[in-house]
Amino acid sequence: MISSATLTVALVALAVDALIGWPEALFRRIGHPVTWLGRLIAALDRRWNRGGHRVLRGALAVAVVLATAVAPALLLTAALIERPLGPVVLGVLAWPLVATRSLYDHVAAVARPLAAGDVAGARAAAGMIVGRDLPERPAPIARAALESLAENSSDGVVAPLVWAAVAGLPGIAAYKAINTLDSMIGHRSPRHLLFGRVAARLDDLVNLPASRLTALLLLLASAPAGGRAARIVWRDAGRHRSPNAGWPEAAMAGALNVRLSGPRSYHGVETAEPWLNGAARDPGPRDLLAGLRLYRRAIVLLGLALAAALLT
């Protein structure tokens, strides 16, 4: 149930991450909670993803990872929630599970060299955030980075904060565990088609509200182009291969009046994905910079919404 305490957790986590992100020196020293979970998931994948009953084994892996992430969060919440400044402390503990600053920095690392004409540098930076094959041309690089920005606005920022607002530190810990599981074992490869099925379906479920909310935030942030963008979302969001990613991606495509998604290749294998806002032009360096400005405005709107809910 949403309360002033859980709203405080979400707002503090957003504010701290927006200000400082996760410092590189801290990452080098202790890693990151997602990398800690990643090591556990990788170990379970190696040991349990074999033999029969792969779906059941994958479900058990999901349960183990969720318990590992949520149990400490529940204990910390029980110990701190009623104390003075307890929700603030819990918000600081939730801060590493929000990717507001790192998402901006990673996409900006593509946008800056691309705007300066350094296509090779932009391609190398884009390769750090997307898994597809990237030709050394501005349009495919800008398109890949914009899609990553739109999708991860939901997965990396809005969804964690939604679940923090709903259930505090346990909520954001559970979401991040599910999202990390999906990113590691939820894909449709021969190895993970069965073992990762529960993780993938659960990730689709927990991301459903945030993906729609992210689209709404991008539409509101894109005024006066919001009306056109809303029509694109309504028409095209459902065409995406993902039940959730199409919403923020279609909103981004409509707001910037560019086309996103569409055909791409992975390890030389072409996939025929449908276009979002397919009649529009390909994005370029200026569109990527505009997408970053749109992202900033959307996150400010989210912060204002959390603050308004806390004050009412």
mmCIF file of C-alpha atoms in Angstrom:
data_model
loop_
_atom_site.group_PDB
_atom_site.id
_atom_site.type_symbol
_atom_site.label_atom_id
_atom_site.label_comp_id
_atom_site.label_asym_id
_atom_site.label_seq_id
_atom_site.Cartn_x
_atom_site.Cartn_y
_atom_site.Cartn_z
ATOM 1 C CA MET A 1 0.000 0.000 0.000
ATOM 2 C CA ILE A 2 1.361 3.417 -0.946
ATOM 3 C CA SER A 3 2.185 5.465 2.139
ATOM 4 C CA SER A 4 4.176 8.562 2.995
ATOM 5 C CA ALA A 5 7.030 6.280 4.098
ATOM 6 C CA THR A 6 7.233 4.386 0.805
ATOM 7 C CA LEU A 7 6.869 7.600 -1.190
ATOM 8 C CA THR A 8 9.779 9.021 0.808
ATOM 9 C CA VAL A 9 11.860 5.950 -0.038
ATOM 10 C CA ALA A 10 11.166 6.442 -3.758
ATOM 11 C CA LEU A 11 11.778 10.192 -3.729
ATOM 12 C CA VAL A 12 15.040 9.969 -1.769
ATOM 13 C CA ALA A 13 16.330 7.168 -4.018
ATOM 14 C CA LEU A 14 15.575 9.249 -7.112
ATOM 15 C CA ALA A 15 17.136 12.410 -5.694
ATOM 16 C CA VAL A 16 20.369 10.754 -4.539
ATOM 17 C CA ASP A 17 20.841 8.841 -7.782
ATOM 18 C CA ALA A 18 20.097 11.882 -9.932
ATOM 19 C CA LEU A 19 22.708 13.863 -7.998
ATOM 20 C CA ILE A 20 25.588 11.397 -7.820
ATOM 21 C CA GLY A 21 24.703 8.166 -9.614
ATOM 22 C CA TRP A 22 26.800 5.166 -8.565
ATOM 23 C CA PRO A 23 30.382 6.465 -8.371
ATOM 24 C CA GLU A 24 32.967 4.573 -10.398
ATOM 25 C CA ALA A 25 35.334 4.424 -7.418
ATOM 26 C CA LEU A 26 32.615 2.764 -5.355
ATOM 27 C CA PHE A 27 31.903 0.300 -8.149
ATOM 28 C CA ARG A 28 35.565 -0.653 -8.379
ATOM 29 C CA ARG A 29 35.733 -1.186 -4.627
ATOM 30 C CA ILE A 30 32.526 -3.108 -3.917
ATOM 31 C CA GLY A 31 30.744 -3.648 -7.241
ATOM 32 C CA HIS A 32 27.011 -3.001 -7.366
ATOM 33 C CA PRO A 33 23.921 -4.807 -6.016
ATOM 34 C CA VAL A 34 22.976 -5.839 -9.543
ATOM 35 C CA THR A 35 26.392 -7.442 -10.085
ATOM 36 C CA TRP A 36 25.998 -9.272 -6.757
ATOM 37 C CA LEU A 37 22.655 -10.658 -7.913
ATOM 38 C CA GLY A 38 24.176 -11.406 -11.304
ATOM 39 C CA ARG A 39 26.773 -13.688 -9.759
ATOM 40 C CA LEU A 40 24.072 -15.639 -7.928
ATOM 41 C CA ILE A 41 21.955 -15.944 -11.086
ATOM 42 C CA ALA A 42 24.944 -17.107 -13.120
ATOM 43 C CA ALA A 43 25.755 -19.769 -10.510
ATOM 44 C CA LEU A 44 22.160 -21.046 -10.475
ATOM 45 C CA ASP A 45 22.133 -21.070 -14.272
ATOM 46 C CA ARG A 46 25.264 -23.203 -14.382
ATOM 47 C CA ARG A 47 24.083 -25.671 -11.760
ATOM 48 C CA TRP A 48 20.336 -25.973 -12.365
ATOM 49 C CA ASN A 49 19.851 -25.321 -16.087
ATOM 50 C CA ARG A 50 20.390 -28.948 -17.087
ATOM 51 C CA GLY A 51 18.424 -32.169 -17.356
ATOM 52 C CA GLY A 52 14.637 -32.284 -17.230
ATOM 53 C CA HIS A 53 12.025 -30.030 -15.634
ATOM 54 C CA ARG A 54 13.778 -26.892 -16.841
ATOM 55 C CA VAL A 55 10.746 -24.628 -16.276
ATOM 56 C CA LEU A 56 10.433 -25.822 -12.665
ATOM 57 C CA ARG A 57 14.163 -25.441 -12.102
ATOM 58 C CA GLY A 58 13.982 -21.912 -13.497
ATOM 59 C CA ALA A 59 11.046 -21.104 -11.207
ATOM 60 C CA LEU A 60 13.067 -22.297 -8.218
ATOM 61 C CA ALA A 61 15.971 -20.096 -9.335
ATOM 62 C CA VAL A 62 13.603 -17.125 -9.436
ATOM 63 C CA ALA A 63 12.406 -17.930 -5.910
ATOM 64 C CA VAL A 64 15.964 -18.187 -4.567
ATOM 65 C CA VAL A 65 17.052 -14.895 -6.117
ATOM 66 C CA LEU A 66 13.917 -13.100 -4.941
ATOM 67 C CA ALA A 67 14.339 -14.395 -1.401
ATOM 68 C CA THR A 68 17.990 -13.349 -1.402
ATOM 69 C CA ALA A 69 17.115 -9.803 -2.495
ATOM 70 C CA VAL A 70 13.931 -9.261 -0.499
ATOM 71 C CA ALA A 71 14.732 -10.854 2.874
ATOM 72 C CA PRO A 72 17.398 -8.273 3.858
ATOM 73 C CA ALA A 73 15.146 -5.472 2.598
ATOM 74 C CA LEU A 74 12.288 -6.709 4.803
ATOM 75 C CA LEU A 75 14.551 -6.916 7.857
ATOM 76 C CA LEU A 76 15.943 -3.440 7.277
ATOM 77 C CA THR A 77 12.454 -2.024 6.753
ATOM 78 C CA ALA A 78 11.179 -3.613 9.965
ATOM 79 C CA ALA A 79 14.118 -2.146 11.872
ATOM 80 C CA LEU A 80 14.014 1.366 10.387
ATOM 81 C CA ILE A 81 10.579 2.280 9.077
ATOM 82 C CA GLU A 82 9.190 3.630 12.372
ATOM 83 C CA ARG A 83 12.350 5.442 13.428
ATOM 84 C CA PRO A 84 12.933 9.163 12.873
ATOM 85 C CA LEU A 85 14.368 9.571 9.381
ATOM 86 C CA GLY A 86 13.988 5.824 8.886
ATOM 87 C CA PRO A 87 12.304 6.193 5.462
ATOM 88 C CA VAL A 88 15.093 8.551 4.402
ATOM 89 C CA VAL A 89 17.718 5.957 5.343
ATOM 90 C CA LEU A 90 15.753 3.304 3.460
ATOM 91 C CA GLY A 91 15.661 5.624 0.460
ATOM 92 C CA VAL A 92 19.431 5.938 0.556
ATOM 93 C CA LEU A 93 19.668 2.139 0.700
ATOM 94 C CA ALA A 94 17.348 1.967 -2.343
ATOM 95 C CA TRP A 95 19.430 4.493 -4.292
ATOM 96 C CA PRO A 96 21.741 1.951 -6.011
ATOM 97 C CA LEU A 97 18.697 0.234 -7.519
ATOM 98 C CA VAL A 98 17.754 3.294 -9.609
ATOM 99 C CA ALA A 99 19.655 4.050 -12.831
ATOM 100 C CA THR A 100 18.644 7.668 -13.508
ATOM 101 C CA ARG A 101 22.146 9.093 -13.735
ATOM 102 C CA SER A 102 23.914 6.103 -15.272
ATOM 103 C CA LEU A 103 21.344 5.796 -18.067
ATOM 104 C CA TYR A 104 21.777 9.458 -18.958
ATOM 105 C CA ASP A 105 25.566 9.203 -18.819
ATOM 106 C CA HIS A 106 25.720 6.082 -21.005
ATOM 107 C CA VAL A 107 23.481 7.561 -23.694
ATOM 108 C CA ALA A 108 25.244 10.934 -23.521
ATOM 109 C CA ALA A 109 28.507 9.056 -24.138
ATOM 110 C CA VAL A 110 27.012 8.062 -27.503
ATOM 111 C CA ALA A 111 25.417 11.429 -28.267
ATOM 112 C CA ARG A 112 28.481 13.607 -27.698
ATOM 113 C CA PRO A 113 30.869 11.929 -30.165
ATOM 114 C CA LEU A 114 28.051 11.382 -32.644
ATOM 115 C CA ALA A 115 27.228 15.117 -32.609
ATOM 116 C CA ALA A 116 30.938 15.879 -33.074
ATOM 117 C CA GLY A 117 31.187 13.607 -36.116
ATOM 118 C CA ASP A 118 33.128 10.857 -34.335
ATOM 119 C CA VAL A 119 31.031 7.960 -35.610
ATOM 120 C CA ALA A 120 33.546 5.300 -34.563
ATOM 121 C CA GLY A 121 33.615 6.619 -30.997
ATOM 122 C CA ALA A 122 29.823 6.788 -30.863
ATOM 123 C CA ARG A 123 29.587 3.236 -32.210
ATOM 124 C CA ALA A 124 31.956 1.973 -29.525
ATOM 125 C CA ALA A 125 29.947 3.729 -26.800
ATOM 126 C CA ALA A 126 26.664 2.397 -28.186
ATOM 127 C CA GLY A 127 28.096 -1.103 -28.104
ATOM 128 C CA MET A 128 28.253 -0.774 -24.307
ATOM 129 C CA ILE A 129 24.466 -0.408 -24.005
ATOM 130 C CA VAL A 130 22.991 -2.456 -26.883
ATOM 131 C CA GLY A 131 23.629 -5.980 -28.072
ATOM 132 C CA ARG A 132 22.834 -5.630 -31.768
ATOM 133 C CA ASP A 133 25.222 -5.291 -34.678
ATOM 134 C CA LEU A 134 25.925 -1.614 -35.349
ATOM 135 C CA PRO A 135 27.061 -0.375 -38.748
ATOM 136 C CA GLU A 136 29.394 2.617 -38.648
ATOM 137 C CA ARG A 137 26.709 5.096 -39.717
ATOM 138 C CA PRO A 138 25.037 7.807 -37.627
ATOM 139 C CA ALA A 139 21.381 6.779 -38.114
ATOM 140 C CA PRO A 140 21.553 3.172 -36.832
ATOM 141 C CA ILE A 141 23.683 4.278 -33.882
ATOM 142 C CA ALA A 142 21.288 7.091 -32.953
ATOM 143 C CA ARG A 143 18.317 4.749 -33.349
ATOM 144 C CA ALA A 144 19.844 2.079 -31.093
ATOM 145 C CA ALA A 145 20.745 4.623 -28.404
ATOM 146 C CA LEU A 146 17.290 6.253 -28.487
ATOM 147 C CA GLU A 147 15.584 2.868 -28.161
ATOM 148 C CA SER A 148 17.827 2.007 -25.224
ATOM 149 C CA LEU A 149 17.085 5.368 -23.610
ATOM 150 C CA ALA A 150 13.326 4.910 -24.010
ATOM 151 C CA GLU A 151 13.157 1.289 -22.856
ATOM 152 C CA ASN A 152 15.530 1.744 -19.932
ATOM 153 C CA SER A 153 13.706 4.871 -18.818
ATOM 154 C CA SER A 154 11.005 2.408 -17.866
ATOM 155 C CA ASP A 155 13.070 -0.597 -16.764
ATOM 156 C CA GLY A 156 15.859 1.291 -15.032
ATOM 157 C CA VAL A 157 14.121 4.331 -13.567
ATOM 158 C CA VAL A 158 10.336 4.468 -13.572
ATOM 159 C CA ALA A 159 9.632 0.820 -12.719
ATOM 160 C CA PRO A 160 12.016 0.678 -9.734
ATOM 161 C CA LEU A 161 10.532 3.896 -8.389
ATOM 162 C CA VAL A 162 6.968 2.694 -8.919
ATOM 163 C CA TRP A 163 7.674 -0.433 -6.884
ATOM 164 C CA ALA A 164 9.526 1.599 -4.259
ATOM 165 C CA ALA A 165 6.479 3.857 -3.949
ATOM 166 C CA VAL A 166 4.217 0.823 -3.620
ATOM 167 C CA ALA A 167 6.288 -1.328 -1.270
ATOM 168 C CA GLY A 168 9.371 0.588 -0.176
ATOM 169 C CA LEU A 169 12.784 -1.056 -0.095
ATOM 170 C CA PRO A 170 11.380 -4.614 -0.424
ATOM 171 C CA GLY A 171 9.408 -3.545 -3.485
ATOM 172 C CA ILE A 172 12.355 -2.045 -5.329
ATOM 173 C CA ALA A 173 14.610 -4.966 -4.304
ATOM 174 C CA ALA A 174 12.086 -7.483 -5.654
ATOM 175 C CA TYR A 175 11.703 -5.561 -8.903
ATOM 176 C CA LYS A 176 15.448 -5.306 -9.451
ATOM 177 C CA ALA A 177 15.879 -9.019 -8.797
ATOM 178 C CA ILE A 178 13.194 -9.877 -11.362
ATOM 179 C CA ASN A 179 14.589 -7.464 -13.931
ATOM 180 C CA THR A 180 18.120 -8.813 -13.511
ATOM 181 C CA LEU A 181 16.842 -12.378 -13.834
ATOM 182 C CA ASP A 182 15.103 -11.464 -17.069
ATOM 183 C CA SER A 183 18.183 -9.756 -18.492
ATOM 184 C CA MET A 184 20.327 -12.822 -17.799
ATOM 185 C CA ILE A 185 18.058 -15.822 -18.379
ATOM 186 C CA GLY A 186 14.806 -14.439 -19.775
ATOM 187 C CA HIS A 187 15.733 -14.435 -23.456
ATOM 188 C CA ARG A 188 14.486 -16.905 -26.045
ATOM 189 C CA SER A 189 17.764 -18.674 -26.723
ATOM 190 C CA PRO A 190 17.839 -22.473 -26.889
ATOM 191 C CA ARG A 191 19.562 -22.571 -23.507
ATOM 192 C CA HIS A 192 17.110 -20.302 -21.695
ATOM 193 C CA LEU A 193 13.804 -20.806 -23.500
ATOM 194 C CA LEU A 194 12.527 -23.120 -20.735
ATOM 195 C CA PHE A 195 14.758 -22.266 -17.781
ATOM 196 C CA GLY A 196 14.084 -18.521 -18.137
ATOM 197 C CA ARG A 197 10.377 -18.731 -18.934
ATOM 198 C CA VAL A 198 9.120 -17.824 -15.451
ATOM 199 C CA ALA A 199 11.631 -14.975 -15.145
ATOM 200 C CA ALA A 200 10.569 -13.542 -18.514
ATOM 201 C CA ARG A 201 6.846 -13.744 -17.785
ATOM 202 C CA LEU A 202 7.284 -12.236 -14.332
ATOM 203 C CA ASP A 203 9.329 -9.381 -15.768
ATOM 204 C CA ASP A 204 6.614 -8.673 -18.331
ATOM 205 C CA LEU A 205 4.072 -8.492 -15.507
ATOM 206 C CA VAL A 206 5.966 -6.212 -13.128
ATOM 207 C CA ASN A 207 6.944 -3.830 -15.946
ATOM 208 C CA LEU A 208 3.443 -3.428 -17.317
ATOM 209 C CA PRO A 209 2.347 -0.411 -15.212
ATOM 210 C CA ALA A 210 5.676 1.396 -15.443
ATOM 211 C CA SER A 211 5.936 1.084 -19.220
ATOM 212 C CA ARG A 212 2.586 2.831 -19.638
ATOM 213 C CA LEU A 213 3.499 5.448 -17.053
ATOM 214 C CA THR A 214 6.826 6.089 -18.787
ATOM 215 C CA ALA A 215 5.019 6.643 -22.077
ATOM 216 C CA LEU A 216 2.705 9.110 -20.351
ATOM 217 C CA LEU A 217 5.624 10.989 -18.798
ATOM 218 C CA LEU A 218 7.363 11.237 -22.170
ATOM 219 C CA LEU A 219 4.150 12.461 -23.776
ATOM 220 C CA LEU A 220 3.661 15.133 -21.113
ATOM 221 C CA ALA A 221 7.305 16.152 -21.396
ATOM 222 C CA SER A 222 7.030 16.472 -25.180
ATOM 223 C CA ALA A 223 4.403 19.232 -25.245
ATOM 224 C CA PRO A 224 3.344 20.683 -27.663
ATOM 225 C CA ALA A 225 4.101 17.539 -29.691
ATOM 226 C CA GLY A 226 2.278 15.357 -27.174
ATOM 227 C CA GLY A 227 -0.905 15.005 -29.205
ATOM 228 C CA ARG A 228 0.907 13.644 -32.246
ATOM 229 C CA ALA A 229 3.055 11.418 -30.064
ATOM 230 C CA ALA A 230 -0.013 10.051 -28.274
ATOM 231 C CA ARG A 231 -1.499 8.979 -31.598
ATOM 232 C CA ILE A 232 1.726 7.159 -32.462
ATOM 233 C CA VAL A 233 1.704 5.380 -29.095
ATOM 234 C CA TRP A 234 -1.916 4.316 -29.479
ATOM 235 C CA ARG A 235 -1.321 3.032 -33.000
ATOM 236 C CA ASP A 236 2.143 1.469 -32.743
ATOM 237 C CA ALA A 237 2.980 0.438 -29.153
ATOM 238 C CA GLY A 238 1.356 -2.969 -29.569
ATOM 239 C CA ARG A 239 3.402 -3.738 -32.692
ATOM 240 C CA HIS A 240 6.608 -4.097 -30.711
ATOM 241 C CA ARG A 241 7.945 -7.588 -29.971
ATOM 242 C CA SER A 242 7.824 -6.745 -26.251
ATOM 243 C CA PRO A 243 4.482 -6.181 -24.491
ATOM 244 C CA ASN A 244 6.066 -3.275 -22.583
ATOM 245 C CA ALA A 245 9.029 -1.752 -24.445
ATOM 246 C CA GLY A 246 6.813 -0.581 -27.313
ATOM 247 C CA TRP A 247 5.112 2.000 -25.090
ATOM 248 C CA PRO A 248 8.069 4.209 -24.164
ATOM 249 C CA GLU A 249 9.745 3.601 -27.529
ATOM 250 C CA ALA A 250 6.618 4.652 -29.447
ATOM 251 C CA ALA A 251 6.305 7.725 -27.204
ATOM 252 C CA MET A 252 9.927 8.659 -27.897
ATOM 253 C CA ALA A 253 9.462 8.088 -31.639
ATOM 254 C CA GLY A 254 6.308 10.206 -31.731
ATOM 255 C CA ALA A 255 7.728 12.993 -29.585
ATOM 256 C CA LEU A 256 10.830 13.365 -31.785
ATOM 257 C CA ASN A 257 9.007 12.508 -35.027
ATOM 258 C CA VAL A 258 11.528 9.781 -35.937
ATOM 259 C CA ARG A 259 11.144 6.091 -36.590
ATOM 260 C CA LEU A 260 12.399 3.511 -34.088
ATOM 261 C CA SER A 261 12.537 -0.274 -33.730
ATOM 262 C CA GLY A 262 12.518 -1.818 -37.203
ATOM 263 C CA PRO A 263 14.909 -4.387 -38.703
ATOM 264 C CA ARG A 264 18.218 -5.074 -36.999
ATOM 265 C CA SER A 265 20.759 -7.889 -36.807
ATOM 266 C CA TYR A 266 22.365 -9.827 -33.974
ATOM 267 C CA HIS A 267 25.650 -11.616 -34.679
ATOM 268 C CA GLY A 268 24.944 -11.353 -38.391
ATOM 269 C CA VAL A 269 21.370 -12.707 -38.181
ATOM 270 C CA GLU A 270 18.740 -10.252 -39.454
ATOM 271 C CA THR A 271 15.463 -9.886 -37.543
ATOM 272 C CA ALA A 272 12.473 -8.237 -39.209
ATOM 273 C CA GLU A 273 11.032 -6.123 -36.392
ATOM 274 C CA PRO A 274 8.193 -3.719 -37.254
ATOM 275 C CA TRP A 275 8.785 0.019 -37.279
ATOM 276 C CA LEU A 276 7.340 2.414 -34.731
ATOM 277 C CA ASN A 277 6.278 5.661 -36.442
ATOM 278 C CA GLY A 278 7.539 4.056 -39.629
ATOM 279 C CA ALA A 279 6.584 6.900 -41.968
ATOM 280 C CA ALA A 280 8.974 9.284 -40.219
ATOM 281 C CA ARG A 281 12.695 9.788 -40.912
ATOM 282 C CA ASP A 282 15.632 8.009 -39.327
ATOM 283 C CA PRO A 283 17.011 9.708 -36.214
ATOM 284 C CA GLY A 284 20.298 11.590 -36.254
ATOM 285 C CA PRO A 285 22.703 13.099 -33.720
ATOM 286 C CA ARG A 286 20.451 16.068 -32.946
ATOM 287 C CA ASP A 287 17.533 13.737 -32.256
ATOM 288 C CA LEU A 288 19.618 11.814 -29.749
ATOM 289 C CA LEU A 289 20.452 15.041 -27.932
ATOM 290 C CA ALA A 290 16.766 15.989 -28.044
ATOM 291 C CA GLY A 291 15.890 12.570 -26.623
ATOM 292 C CA LEU A 292 18.176 13.188 -23.663
ATOM 293 C CA ARG A 293 16.478 16.534 -23.010
ATOM 294 C CA LEU A 294 13.097 14.821 -23.208
ATOM 295 C CA TYR A 295 14.281 12.155 -20.764
ATOM 296 C CA ARG A 296 15.394 14.824 -18.275
ATOM 297 C CA ARG A 297 12.033 16.568 -18.435
ATOM 298 C CA ALA A 298 10.170 13.275 -17.964
ATOM 299 C CA ILE A 299 12.237 12.396 -14.873
ATOM 300 C CA VAL A 300 11.625 15.866 -13.416
ATOM 301 C CA LEU A 301 7.889 15.295 -13.911
ATOM 302 C CA LEU A 302 8.164 11.947 -12.134
ATOM 303 C CA GLY A 303 9.981 13.568 -9.208
ATOM 304 C CA LEU A 304 7.361 16.306 -8.985
ATOM 305 C CA ALA A 305 4.579 13.698 -9.031
ATOM 306 C CA LEU A 306 6.225 11.762 -6.180
ATOM 307 C CA ALA A 307 6.709 14.982 -4.187
ATOM 308 C CA ALA A 308 3.103 16.064 -4.767
ATOM 309 C CA ALA A 309 1.822 12.664 -3.656
ATOM 310 C CA LEU A 310 3.963 12.866 -0.529
ATOM 311 C CA LEU A 311 2.666 16.318 0.370
ATOM 312 C CA THR A 312 -1.026 15.459 -0.074
#
